[in-house]
């Protein structure tokens, strides 16, 4: 086959899936937009007890912030350990594999584990805290892997130069590697959040209830969440999908917000990392 | 200014015996060039003087290196203080991803050598010593990456000088630079050689001849010849040296 | 493996060999002209001019090699020596010219006594052999041969002073012969000196040692 023709054929072969994805994306947006009608500003700010969805939104936000607050530091430190300090050997390979496996565990299983361990064993009951811990388990692989990649992209020369000046290994790592990798780290945390924002199964039995009286006052109280409510309304209460589309749309926007923010941050900080070009 | 006395230095990287029983006394306040074909151990040798080989896993070193009479391989040695006293400039300029000022101030801050206005003075002194002050005194807060290659390397030299070292190690400092920048740095090396003990690794024979007072020739991990540069280049004692510098191999 | 500087070094060596041959001719022609009273002045003049020009060329070539190739060690000693030797060869030519000028201007040795002619003949034999030694030791970088020049140089020195003594003793008036012969013997002695210089340069080139053979 002449190479010009071959190029054209390949272009089509690669182009078709991309176009298909775009089409699917727009179709999803279209379908969701039929729910725009049910969205009103007062709906978002009114308490559930009066027909709004305020507590659901805030509940989701609480869950996400808390999970990020735990998964962030833990994930970053774990990644730093794996890249900088872990000795090459069987033990490290096992840890590596375990992280990969964790990423592949179905969310319902994680939810069940969370319920058994965090809610029952540790006595947290159905609470925000249990939700945080369970969501952390889902976020960790993303944060760890993302941080590892970000750290590996930082040129070793910075750390080497710092060490040659007489810094300790930790100071060299923290002042050079971590701070240079910061944009990548934040991006991976945001991606982790985007991943778990719509998680239903994990929070199903660990932290959510259908209705709470106001916002939870401590982490040990249960919480309302958009995804949970969506699920329950359709499956358990048999409400028509049209009515809950508004909720779905809000959830969609939250996830889209985090994903977009992650990408924008990454683009913005690329400028300050000339070694990546 | 310190004399570096290397005695029976051996270094292995896993099973690879890189430095073999190397003994050498580097004169203080002079520029000593270390030359030899690729793989002869010259970089390993200078990295043994600030114990940077230890960072590489699988490395092992025996022997002694005395700086001003103290063995730096003694188990009581404070490696961090050693690395302050023995500075290093690398092959590719590697400034920190910070401003010019922060780059030079990094070392003194880590070693708690000064604070506040004192740091400003140290930064100015170091940049002047590295012949960079005039060019960037108005750009101290610019990112280090906005400087040219030659300026970045001089910045790295200033950074090393900021902590008041006694020995300055340079690993092929000009090999990533264009001829104009190289000329400036060579002149700078000769200048700082009057105040510090400078050891420079180079694969450029003419550079070794231009820049150094003493020259050591290494071959496959062993010291073949060491003497004042004029004698080594005009009338080398060893035939191996002669063959290397006249270009018959290497 | 041939190096980039080798071509230049070979050219330089060839230039010196040509100079060596030419300078030997100049000296022997000039001395023979002296002893047999033939007029060789113009011819020797040409040869001497050519030697001066060749010495300039050698100097240019040496500096070209230095600027372009930064030679070191044996290469550096070689071209340093070549430059000196080229100058010495040009000096040979100059003395040959001076000798033949004596012949031209003062009429040479035809009025001289037998003993003077014999002396000059013997001394010029020795000097020519020294010149040959200098040229051959250069060609082969033969230090042993170069060292032999030392003995002959001493002999020439002795003969020089002996001649002056005898001349003072025997000749009481300054005649054409006296003046001619003194000048010629003097030039011969200088040629011998330069032969020794050349051999010293050969030893330096080969071994890096600076030895005095005079």
XYZ file of C-alpha atoms in Angstrom:
741
model
C 0.000 0.000 0.000
C 1.365 3.396 -0.920
C 2.422 5.290 2.165
C 0.208 8.269 1.447
C -2.857 6.051 1.307
C -1.650 4.231 4.399
C -1.393 7.536 6.249
C -4.901 8.446 5.279
C -6.307 5.094 6.351
C -4.570 5.357 9.718
C -5.909 8.863 10.163
C -9.423 7.575 9.738
C -8.856 4.569 11.984
C -7.533 6.788 14.774
C -10.025 9.525 14.149
C -13.175 7.462 14.360
C -12.865 6.499 18.050
C -12.082 10.065 18.975
C -15.104 11.383 17.159
C -17.211 8.662 18.740
C -16.061 9.704 22.216
C -16.896 13.289 21.513
C -20.318 12.299 20.245
C -21.002 10.207 23.320
C -19.898 13.054 25.547
C -22.204 15.519 23.894
C -25.056 13.040 24.025
C -24.574 12.637 27.763
C -24.592 16.394 28.213
C -27.720 16.643 26.122
C -29.530 13.995 28.094
C -28.514 15.599 31.364
C -29.550 18.986 30.147
C -33.100 17.864 29.997
C -32.839 18.048 33.747
C -31.808 21.697 33.646
C -35.404 22.540 33.967
C -35.586 21.163 37.444
C -32.670 23.226 38.659
C -33.384 26.472 40.351
C -31.108 28.566 42.542
C -33.424 28.212 45.486
C -33.384 24.451 45.022
C -29.647 24.448 45.596
C -29.786 26.570 48.696
C -32.886 25.274 50.401
C -32.721 22.580 52.996
C -33.929 19.158 52.047
C -36.627 19.409 54.638
C -38.093 22.148 52.520
C -37.650 20.509 49.168
C -34.152 21.660 48.263
C -30.902 19.771 48.006
C -28.610 21.987 50.046
C -27.514 19.401 52.578
C -26.773 16.924 49.821
C -24.398 19.313 48.127
C -22.634 20.286 51.303
C -22.520 16.673 52.408
C -20.799 15.656 49.216
C -18.373 18.531 49.597
C -17.627 17.549 53.220
C -16.957 13.975 52.153
C -14.648 15.014 49.352
C -12.703 17.564 51.369
C -12.171 15.165 54.231
C -11.123 12.332 51.979
C -8.698 14.615 50.174
C -7.416 15.839 53.500
C -6.486 12.312 54.512
C -5.577 10.740 51.208
C -3.454 13.747 50.236
C -0.798 13.665 52.950
C -0.874 9.891 53.341
C -0.594 9.324 49.595
C 2.181 11.861 49.141
C 4.239 10.484 52.001
C 3.731 6.948 50.756
C 4.823 7.955 47.264
C 7.886 9.781 48.609
C 8.818 6.687 50.576
C 8.388 4.420 47.578
C 10.434 6.591 45.246
C 13.150 7.911 47.549
C 13.608 5.617 50.466
C 12.326 2.135 49.742
C 15.074 -0.373 49.119
C 14.808 -2.314 45.897
C 13.658 -5.737 46.870
C 10.865 -8.167 47.253
C 9.105 -6.213 49.996
C 8.893 -3.068 47.914
C 7.626 -5.000 44.925
C 4.880 -6.494 47.079
C 3.829 -3.021 48.251
C 3.815 -1.848 44.647
C 1.618 -4.722 43.583
C -0.710 -4.147 46.525
C -1.282 -0.555 45.428
C -2.093 -1.705 41.919
C -4.522 -4.263 43.296
C -6.215 -1.706 45.508
C -6.942 0.363 42.419
C -8.757 -2.532 40.890
C -10.973 -3.479 43.808
C -14.654 -2.906 42.976
C -16.071 -0.002 44.926
C -18.822 -2.088 46.435
C -16.231 -4.359 47.974
C -14.401 -1.375 49.386
C -17.709 -0.137 50.726
C -18.333 -3.448 52.423
C -14.841 -3.481 53.860
C -15.358 0.038 55.068
C -18.583 -0.870 56.742
C -17.145 -3.928 58.440
C -13.887 -2.353 59.545
C -14.469 1.367 59.999
C -18.122 1.379 60.985
C -18.389 -1.813 63.009
C -14.868 -2.768 64.122
C -13.608 0.724 64.878
C -16.980 1.730 66.153
C -17.383 4.771 63.948
C -20.865 3.820 62.921
C -22.434 5.351 59.859
C -20.515 8.598 59.824
C -18.641 11.215 57.886
C -15.393 9.869 59.334
C -16.071 6.366 58.095
C -16.913 7.821 54.707
C -13.665 9.729 54.673
C -11.623 6.635 55.438
C -13.407 4.518 52.863
C -13.106 7.115 50.128
C -9.438 7.519 51.046
C -8.917 3.871 50.227
C -10.276 4.530 46.771
C -8.301 7.705 46.268
C -4.961 6.419 47.522
C -3.819 4.516 44.419
C -4.499 7.548 42.234
C -2.719 9.961 44.578
C 0.228 7.636 45.123
C 0.755 6.853 41.465
C 0.258 10.460 40.393
C 2.685 11.695 43.039
C 5.225 9.043 42.108
C 5.099 10.130 38.488
C 5.360 13.792 39.439
C 8.368 13.077 41.632
C 10.092 11.018 38.984
C 9.724 13.850 36.492
C 11.678 16.225 38.695
C 15.272 16.175 37.458
C 17.539 14.358 39.870
C 20.081 17.107 39.373
C 18.264 19.412 41.786
C 18.479 16.917 44.587
C 22.056 16.040 43.733
C 23.081 19.684 43.814
C 21.347 20.128 47.172
C 23.087 17.078 48.609
C 26.451 18.293 47.341
C 25.877 21.498 49.313
C 25.519 19.507 52.515
C 21.795 19.023 53.025
C 20.337 15.912 54.568
C 18.448 13.556 52.303
C 15.090 14.606 53.704
C 15.816 18.321 53.313
C 16.952 17.766 49.746
C 13.824 15.783 48.997
C 11.418 18.177 50.642
C 12.915 21.416 49.442
C 13.613 20.287 45.920
C 11.703 17.258 44.855
C 8.417 17.713 46.632
C 8.147 21.423 46.032
C 8.968 21.000 42.356
C 6.499 18.162 42.062
C 3.816 20.129 43.911
C 1.770 20.998 40.832
C 1.703 17.356 39.795
C 0.821 16.300 43.305
C -2.084 18.711 43.555
C -3.292 17.597 40.160
C -3.285 13.961 41.186
C -5.180 14.755 44.383
C -7.811 16.607 42.379
C -8.062 13.725 39.962
C -8.525 11.426 42.918
C -11.321 13.646 44.152
C -12.926 13.666 40.721
C -12.810 9.889 40.806
C -14.593 9.502 44.121
C -16.954 12.440 43.801
C -19.587 10.310 42.200
C -18.886 7.180 44.250
C -22.032 5.609 45.460
C -21.143 2.114 46.531
C -18.369 3.175 48.850
C -20.514 5.582 50.795
C -23.632 3.465 50.555
C -23.367 1.788 53.902
C -20.551 3.692 55.476
C -21.644 7.239 55.804
C -24.889 8.213 54.186
C -28.500 8.423 55.110
C -31.408 9.678 53.145
C -32.171 12.642 55.307
C -30.341 14.381 58.101
C -31.524 17.118 60.328
C -29.337 20.002 59.188
C -25.650 19.575 58.543
C -23.602 17.108 60.572
C -21.988 18.785 63.555
C -19.208 16.291 64.024
C -17.446 13.767 61.853
C -19.137 11.016 63.720
C -22.543 11.862 62.388
C -23.937 10.536 59.142
C -24.271 12.779 56.134
C -26.327 13.250 52.994
C -24.712 12.937 49.608
C -25.788 13.610 46.055
C -24.786 10.218 44.650
C -26.448 8.333 47.452
C -29.613 10.271 47.157
C -29.680 9.745 43.432
C -29.386 6.011 43.907
C -31.938 5.722 46.639
C -34.472 7.959 44.938
C -34.454 5.917 41.758
C -34.035 2.433 43.138
C -35.700 2.488 46.487
C -38.252 5.228 46.213
C -39.111 4.600 42.614
C -39.054 8.252 41.674
C -39.012 9.080 38.033
C -35.569 9.719 36.550
C -36.733 13.084 35.222
C -37.133 14.499 38.681
C -33.750 13.458 39.883
C -31.926 14.674 36.834
C -31.310 17.954 38.569
C -29.369 16.147 41.269
C -27.452 14.204 38.647
C -26.592 17.414 36.879
C -25.245 19.022 40.044
C -23.112 15.946 40.676
C -21.918 16.008 37.089
C -20.890 19.630 37.452
C -19.023 18.972 40.659
C -17.011 16.188 39.044
C -16.456 18.242 35.906
C -15.311 21.133 38.058
C -12.641 19.112 39.823
C -11.422 17.475 36.651
C -11.223 20.784 34.822
C -9.511 22.440 37.759
C -6.927 19.658 37.814
C -6.158 20.065 34.151
C -6.052 23.860 34.308
C -3.679 23.729 37.250
C -1.415 21.370 35.403
C -1.334 23.608 32.333
C -0.742 26.690 34.447
C 2.142 25.209 36.377
C 3.842 23.729 33.331
C 5.234 27.195 32.711
C 7.203 27.019 35.894
C 8.703 23.662 35.103
C 10.914 24.287 32.061
C 12.619 20.969 32.543
C 9.529 19.193 31.354
C 9.769 20.591 27.863
C 42.577 26.333 51.193
C 43.354 22.785 52.119
C 45.658 20.054 51.085
C 43.878 16.887 50.008
C 45.864 13.755 50.747
C 44.466 10.618 49.150
C 45.853 7.315 50.394
C 45.239 3.915 48.881
C 41.746 4.739 47.767
C 39.706 1.872 46.379
C 36.127 2.167 45.173
C 33.766 -0.513 43.923
C 30.346 -0.129 42.329
C 28.837 -3.552 42.972
C 31.488 -5.827 41.393
C 33.156 -3.152 39.352
C 36.499 -2.140 40.828
C 36.714 1.440 39.639
C 39.508 3.050 41.665
C 42.524 0.886 42.369
C 44.853 1.735 45.243
C 44.988 5.362 44.310
C 47.322 7.636 46.245
C 47.783 11.290 45.440
C 48.445 14.548 47.253
C 46.635 17.567 45.879
C 48.399 20.840 46.544
C 46.435 23.546 48.254
C 45.509 26.847 46.612
C 46.184 25.530 43.160
C 44.199 24.119 40.277
C 44.751 20.411 39.707
C 43.370 18.781 36.579
C 42.437 15.111 36.494
C 42.442 13.701 32.995
C 42.166 10.310 31.357
C 40.129 8.345 28.834
C 36.442 7.604 29.462
C 35.853 5.169 32.252
C 39.209 5.729 33.911
C 37.577 6.756 37.182
C 38.155 10.484 37.203
C 34.600 11.395 38.186
C 34.573 8.625 40.799
C 37.794 10.037 42.202
C 36.515 13.534 42.790
C 33.201 12.278 44.085
C 35.198 10.326 46.650
C 36.471 13.603 48.049
C 33.025 14.832 49.035
C 31.706 11.342 49.616
C 29.016 11.701 46.973
C 29.686 8.180 45.738
C 27.832 6.923 48.797
C 24.561 8.144 47.356
C 24.815 5.536 44.627
C 23.573 2.194 45.876
C 26.061 -0.620 45.658
C 29.104 1.577 46.184
C 31.902 0.681 48.553
C 35.049 2.617 49.388
C 38.173 1.739 51.341
C 41.202 3.864 52.000
C 41.636 7.292 53.460
C 41.287 10.843 52.289
C 42.811 13.487 54.504
C 41.698 17.060 54.201
C 43.803 19.346 56.349
C 45.019 16.334 58.235
C 41.617 14.852 59.062
C 40.450 11.602 57.493
C 37.036 12.240 55.977
C 36.248 8.532 55.882
C 36.531 8.240 59.614
C 33.259 7.050 61.120
C 32.870 10.199 63.205
C 32.894 12.475 60.203
C 29.955 14.825 59.767
C 29.206 14.273 56.100
C 27.036 17.389 55.835
C 29.801 19.610 57.145
C 32.229 17.859 54.806
C 30.049 18.714 51.850
C 29.988 22.317 52.906
C 33.764 22.421 53.007
C 34.106 20.544 49.747
C 31.892 22.104 47.107
C 30.947 20.645 43.768
C 30.094 22.007 40.341
C 28.536 19.579 37.913
C 28.829 18.919 34.224
C 25.452 20.312 33.285
C 24.511 23.538 35.040
C 21.906 22.545 37.635
C 20.526 25.618 39.353
C 17.590 25.097 41.693
C 14.110 25.941 40.390
C 14.157 29.140 42.384
C 15.277 32.724 41.918
C 18.917 33.637 41.418
C 19.057 35.016 44.948
C 17.474 31.944 46.497
C 19.908 29.702 44.671
C 22.931 31.343 46.206
C 21.268 31.821 49.596
C 20.225 28.165 49.824
C 23.530 26.851 51.169
C 24.163 29.532 53.810
C 20.576 29.166 55.039
C 20.840 25.401 55.366
C 24.069 25.674 57.330
C 22.685 28.521 59.388
C 25.620 30.669 58.481
C 23.743 33.945 58.655
C 20.338 35.520 58.418
C 18.655 38.678 57.274
C 20.950 41.327 55.855
C 23.957 39.068 56.309
C 22.578 36.717 53.693
C 22.318 39.585 51.223
C 25.979 40.309 51.729
C 26.944 36.691 51.285
C 24.963 36.487 48.051
C 26.613 39.602 46.709
C 30.101 38.431 47.653
C 29.576 35.017 46.076
C 28.169 36.410 42.855
C 31.111 38.795 42.618
C 33.554 35.955 43.185
C 31.873 34.086 40.370
C 32.137 37.115 38.051
C 28.353 37.227 37.704
C 27.323 40.128 39.908
C 27.510 42.908 37.333
C 25.407 40.997 34.861
C 22.538 40.080 37.136
C 22.551 42.417 40.093
C 19.255 43.854 38.855
C 17.757 40.439 38.258
C 18.260 38.722 41.560
C 14.612 37.747 41.824
C 14.361 36.328 38.326
C 14.149 32.590 37.914
C 17.519 30.933 37.587
C 16.336 29.367 34.343
C 16.127 32.741 32.669
C 19.933 32.896 32.584
C 22.062 31.630 29.722
C 23.962 28.345 30.040
C 27.232 30.028 30.899
C 25.542 32.296 33.429
C 23.787 29.331 35.018
C 27.090 27.557 35.473
C 28.618 30.643 37.062
C 25.566 30.751 39.287
C 26.288 27.177 40.343
C 29.853 28.203 41.108
C 28.596 31.144 43.169
C 26.246 28.783 44.983
C 29.144 26.507 45.884
C 31.334 29.420 46.984
C 28.586 30.907 49.156
C 29.167 28.363 51.902
C 32.862 29.237 52.148
C 34.349 25.922 51.102
C 38.002 24.995 51.213
C 38.009 22.676 48.241
C 36.033 23.112 45.030
C 35.456 20.060 42.853
C 34.479 20.526 39.220
C 33.281 17.721 37.005
C 33.806 18.790 33.385
C 32.211 22.166 34.132
C 32.470 23.467 30.574
C 31.483 20.475 28.517
C 27.877 21.637 28.108
C 28.817 25.233 27.255
C 29.675 27.142 24.094
C 33.262 28.399 23.510
C 32.631 31.945 24.752
C 31.104 30.766 28.010
C 33.898 28.214 28.338
C 36.550 30.908 28.034
C 34.929 32.958 30.780
C 34.642 30.008 33.099
C 38.235 28.940 32.507
C 39.416 32.425 33.436
C 37.202 32.247 36.519
C 38.663 28.881 37.507
C 42.178 30.283 37.390
C 41.079 33.171 39.581
C 39.397 31.099 42.244
C 42.334 28.704 42.158
C 44.308 31.342 43.982
C 41.987 31.257 46.964
C 40.621 27.703 46.963
C 41.965 24.246 46.252
C 40.359 23.433 42.916
C 40.225 19.972 41.403
C 38.822 19.818 37.890
C 38.000 16.761 35.852
C 38.211 17.325 32.133
C 38.436 15.260 29.004
C 39.676 18.278 27.083
C 43.463 18.109 27.134
C 43.969 21.683 26.060
C 41.672 22.848 28.821
C 43.664 20.849 31.365
C 46.833 22.426 29.997
C 45.389 25.955 30.038
C 43.686 25.948 33.357
C 45.716 23.834 35.773
C 48.913 24.150 37.760
C 49.168 20.403 38.326
C 47.887 17.508 36.259
C 47.078 13.917 37.176
C 46.592 11.260 34.536
C 44.379 8.309 35.370
C 44.102 5.124 33.386
C 41.678 2.306 34.204
C 41.414 3.354 37.827
C 45.127 3.804 38.483
C 47.241 6.927 38.796
C 49.742 6.864 35.937
C 51.400 10.225 36.304
C 51.142 13.366 38.415
C 53.208 16.499 38.193
C 53.229 20.171 37.366
C 51.314 20.832 34.187
C 54.249 22.249 32.237
C 56.350 19.118 32.743
C 53.505 16.703 32.115
C 52.639 18.338 28.826
C 56.128 19.070 27.600
C 58.004 16.033 28.821
C 55.816 13.344 30.426
C 57.592 10.675 32.414
C 55.334 7.827 31.395
C 55.014 6.548 27.861
C 51.326 5.930 28.476
C 50.847 9.588 29.294
C 52.774 10.549 26.185
C 50.561 8.351 24.019
C 47.404 9.738 25.579
C 48.220 13.396 25.289
C 49.588 13.174 21.758
C 46.345 11.543 20.723
C 47.469 8.035 19.951
C 44.551 6.686 21.947
C 41.781 7.914 24.168
C 46.404 5.355 13.785
C 47.444 8.517 12.029
C 46.618 11.720 13.799
C 45.464 14.972 12.363
C 48.784 16.623 13.140
C 50.852 13.941 11.373
C 50.406 15.430 7.924
C 51.778 18.746 9.105
C 54.649 17.067 10.913
C 55.589 15.114 7.805
C 55.614 18.265 5.699
C 57.826 19.941 8.258
C 60.222 17.004 8.338
C 60.463 17.015 4.547
C 61.263 20.737 4.580
C 64.081 20.131 7.011
C 65.518 17.306 4.991
C 65.609 19.485 1.911
C 67.292 22.212 3.935
C 69.841 19.721 5.207
C 70.830 18.655 1.713
C 70.985 22.197 0.432
C 73.039 23.450 3.306
C 75.549 20.652 2.980
C 75.963 21.518 -0.677
C 76.405 25.188 0.122
C 79.145 24.519 2.635
C 81.031 21.957 0.591
C 80.823 24.013 -2.593
C 82.019 27.070 -0.751
C 84.951 25.339 0.931
C 86.028 23.633 -2.260
C 85.849 26.917 -4.080
C 88.137 28.282 -1.423
C 90.670 25.525 -1.579
C 90.741 25.270 -5.374
C 90.285 28.906 -6.092
C 87.160 28.694 -8.125
C 84.537 31.413 -8.205
C 81.427 30.027 -6.595
C 80.151 33.165 -4.999
C 77.017 33.640 -7.061
C 75.988 30.042 -6.723
C 76.516 29.973 -2.964
C 74.692 33.282 -2.672
C 71.644 31.741 -4.321
C 71.763 28.754 -2.015
C 72.130 30.914 1.053
C 69.155 33.085 0.099
C 67.095 29.995 -0.467
C 68.060 28.631 2.932
C 66.965 31.856 4.628
C 63.642 31.727 2.852
C 63.197 28.054 3.748
C 63.930 28.818 7.388
C 61.161 31.424 7.309
C 58.816 28.855 5.819
C 59.688 26.390 8.567
C 58.952 29.034 11.190
C 55.580 29.787 9.585
C 54.749 26.098 9.440
C 55.679 25.597 13.082
C 53.406 28.410 14.221
C 50.615 27.118 12.025
C 50.871 23.709 13.696
C 50.868 25.314 17.137
C 47.836 27.474 16.428
C 45.850 24.729 14.818
C 46.778 21.567 16.661
C 48.110 22.590 20.110
C 50.839 19.950 20.055
C 52.210 18.620 23.320
C 55.002 16.366 24.606
C 57.148 14.839 21.865
C 55.266 16.676 19.117
C 55.911 19.982 20.818
C 59.588 19.233 21.416
C 59.938 18.152 17.820
C 58.604 21.295 16.275
C 60.425 23.485 18.788
C 63.670 21.747 17.779
C 62.866 21.912 14.086
C 62.519 25.638 14.289
C 65.919 26.015 15.952
C 67.546 23.589 13.575
C 66.130 25.383 10.551
C 67.677 28.574 11.876
C 70.993 26.764 12.369
C 70.855 25.423 8.806
C 70.311 28.947 7.557
C 73.355 30.023 9.595
C 75.372 27.286 7.870
C 74.328 28.850 4.600
C 75.327 32.285 5.805
C 78.792 31.129 6.809
C 79.183 29.321 3.518
C 78.341 32.576 1.841
C 80.830 34.447 3.993
C 83.565 31.969 3.129
C 82.932 32.254 -0.574
C 82.867 36.019 -0.261
C 86.387 35.945 1.136
C 87.416 34.103 -1.958
C 85.651 36.607 -4.161
C 86.848 39.737 -2.400
C 90.266 38.890 -1.153
C 91.300 36.423 -3.756
C 91.284 33.441 -1.531
C 94.117 31.253 -0.470
C 96.143 31.023 -3.670
C 99.041 32.923 -2.207
C 99.128 30.909 0.966
C 101.841 28.680 2.242
C 101.469 24.981 2.077
C 100.945 24.486 5.780
C 98.036 26.889 5.868
C 96.298 25.136 3.015
C 96.813 21.807 4.735
C 95.373 23.126 7.945
C 92.294 24.501 6.315
C 91.835 21.315 4.359
C 92.046 19.172 7.508
C 89.771 21.435 9.488
C 87.201 21.632 6.755
C 87.220 17.793 6.585
C 86.350 17.641 10.246
C 83.753 20.375 9.968
C 82.091 18.750 6.988
C 81.907 15.467 8.874
C 80.240 17.294 11.753
C 77.755 18.807 9.366
C 77.011 15.362 7.967
C 76.582 13.994 11.490
C 74.154 16.764 12.338
C 72.083 16.136 9.218
C 72.004 12.333 9.558
C 71.249 12.320 13.274
C 68.341 14.648 12.574
C 67.050 12.439 9.805
C 66.974 9.346 11.975
C 66.557 11.002 15.385
C 69.712 9.124 16.345
C 70.918 10.407 19.699
C 74.004 8.203 19.831
C 75.223 9.587 16.555
C 74.412 13.106 17.728
C 76.576 12.686 20.786
C 79.662 11.813 18.708
C 79.802 15.373 17.479
C 81.081 16.452 20.839
C 84.518 14.920 20.365
C 85.000 16.416 16.930
C 83.848 19.794 18.156
C 86.587 19.752 20.733
C 89.149 18.832 18.124
C 88.007 21.672 15.891
C 88.250 24.085 18.793
C 91.784 22.951 19.511
C 92.796 23.223 15.882
C 91.322 26.730 15.766
C 93.400 28.028 18.638
C 96.482 26.117 17.459
C 96.220 27.756 14.055
C 95.961 31.209 15.539
C 99.005 30.556 17.657
C 101.057 29.324 14.718
C 99.931 32.149 12.527
C 100.972 34.706 15.083
C 104.252 32.921 15.329
C 104.962 32.600 11.634
C 103.396 35.457 9.815
C 104.510 38.905 10.746
C 102.672 40.981 8.265
C 99.001 40.995 7.508
C 98.688 39.770 4.021
C 95.763 38.752 1.939
C 96.471 35.186 2.893
C 96.690 35.832 6.599
C 93.431 37.718 6.732
C 91.618 35.289 4.458
C 92.770 32.252 6.340
C 91.941 33.669 9.736
C 88.457 34.599 8.613
C 87.880 31.257 6.942
C 89.079 29.303 9.971
C 86.814 31.448 12.116
C 83.774 30.695 9.935
C 84.635 27.019 9.967
C 84.750 27.062 13.740
C 81.344 28.748 13.864
C 79.917 26.137 11.516
C 81.236 23.503 13.902
C 79.490 25.248 16.797
C 76.194 25.230 14.979
C 76.614 21.563 14.154
C 76.872 20.963 17.888
C 73.754 23.076 18.513
C 71.850 21.028 15.978
C 72.911 17.767 17.623
C 71.850 19.127 21.029
C 68.432 19.904 19.552
C 68.195 16.369 18.186
C 68.839 14.954 21.655
C 66.224 17.286 23.183
C 63.700 16.312 20.534
C 64.168 12.619 21.198
C 64.632 12.519 24.960
C 63.509 15.852 26.383
C 66.905 16.349 27.968
C 68.934 19.473 27.426
C 72.570 18.381 27.097
C 75.500 20.553 26.152
C 77.807 19.048 23.589
C 80.202 21.944 23.201
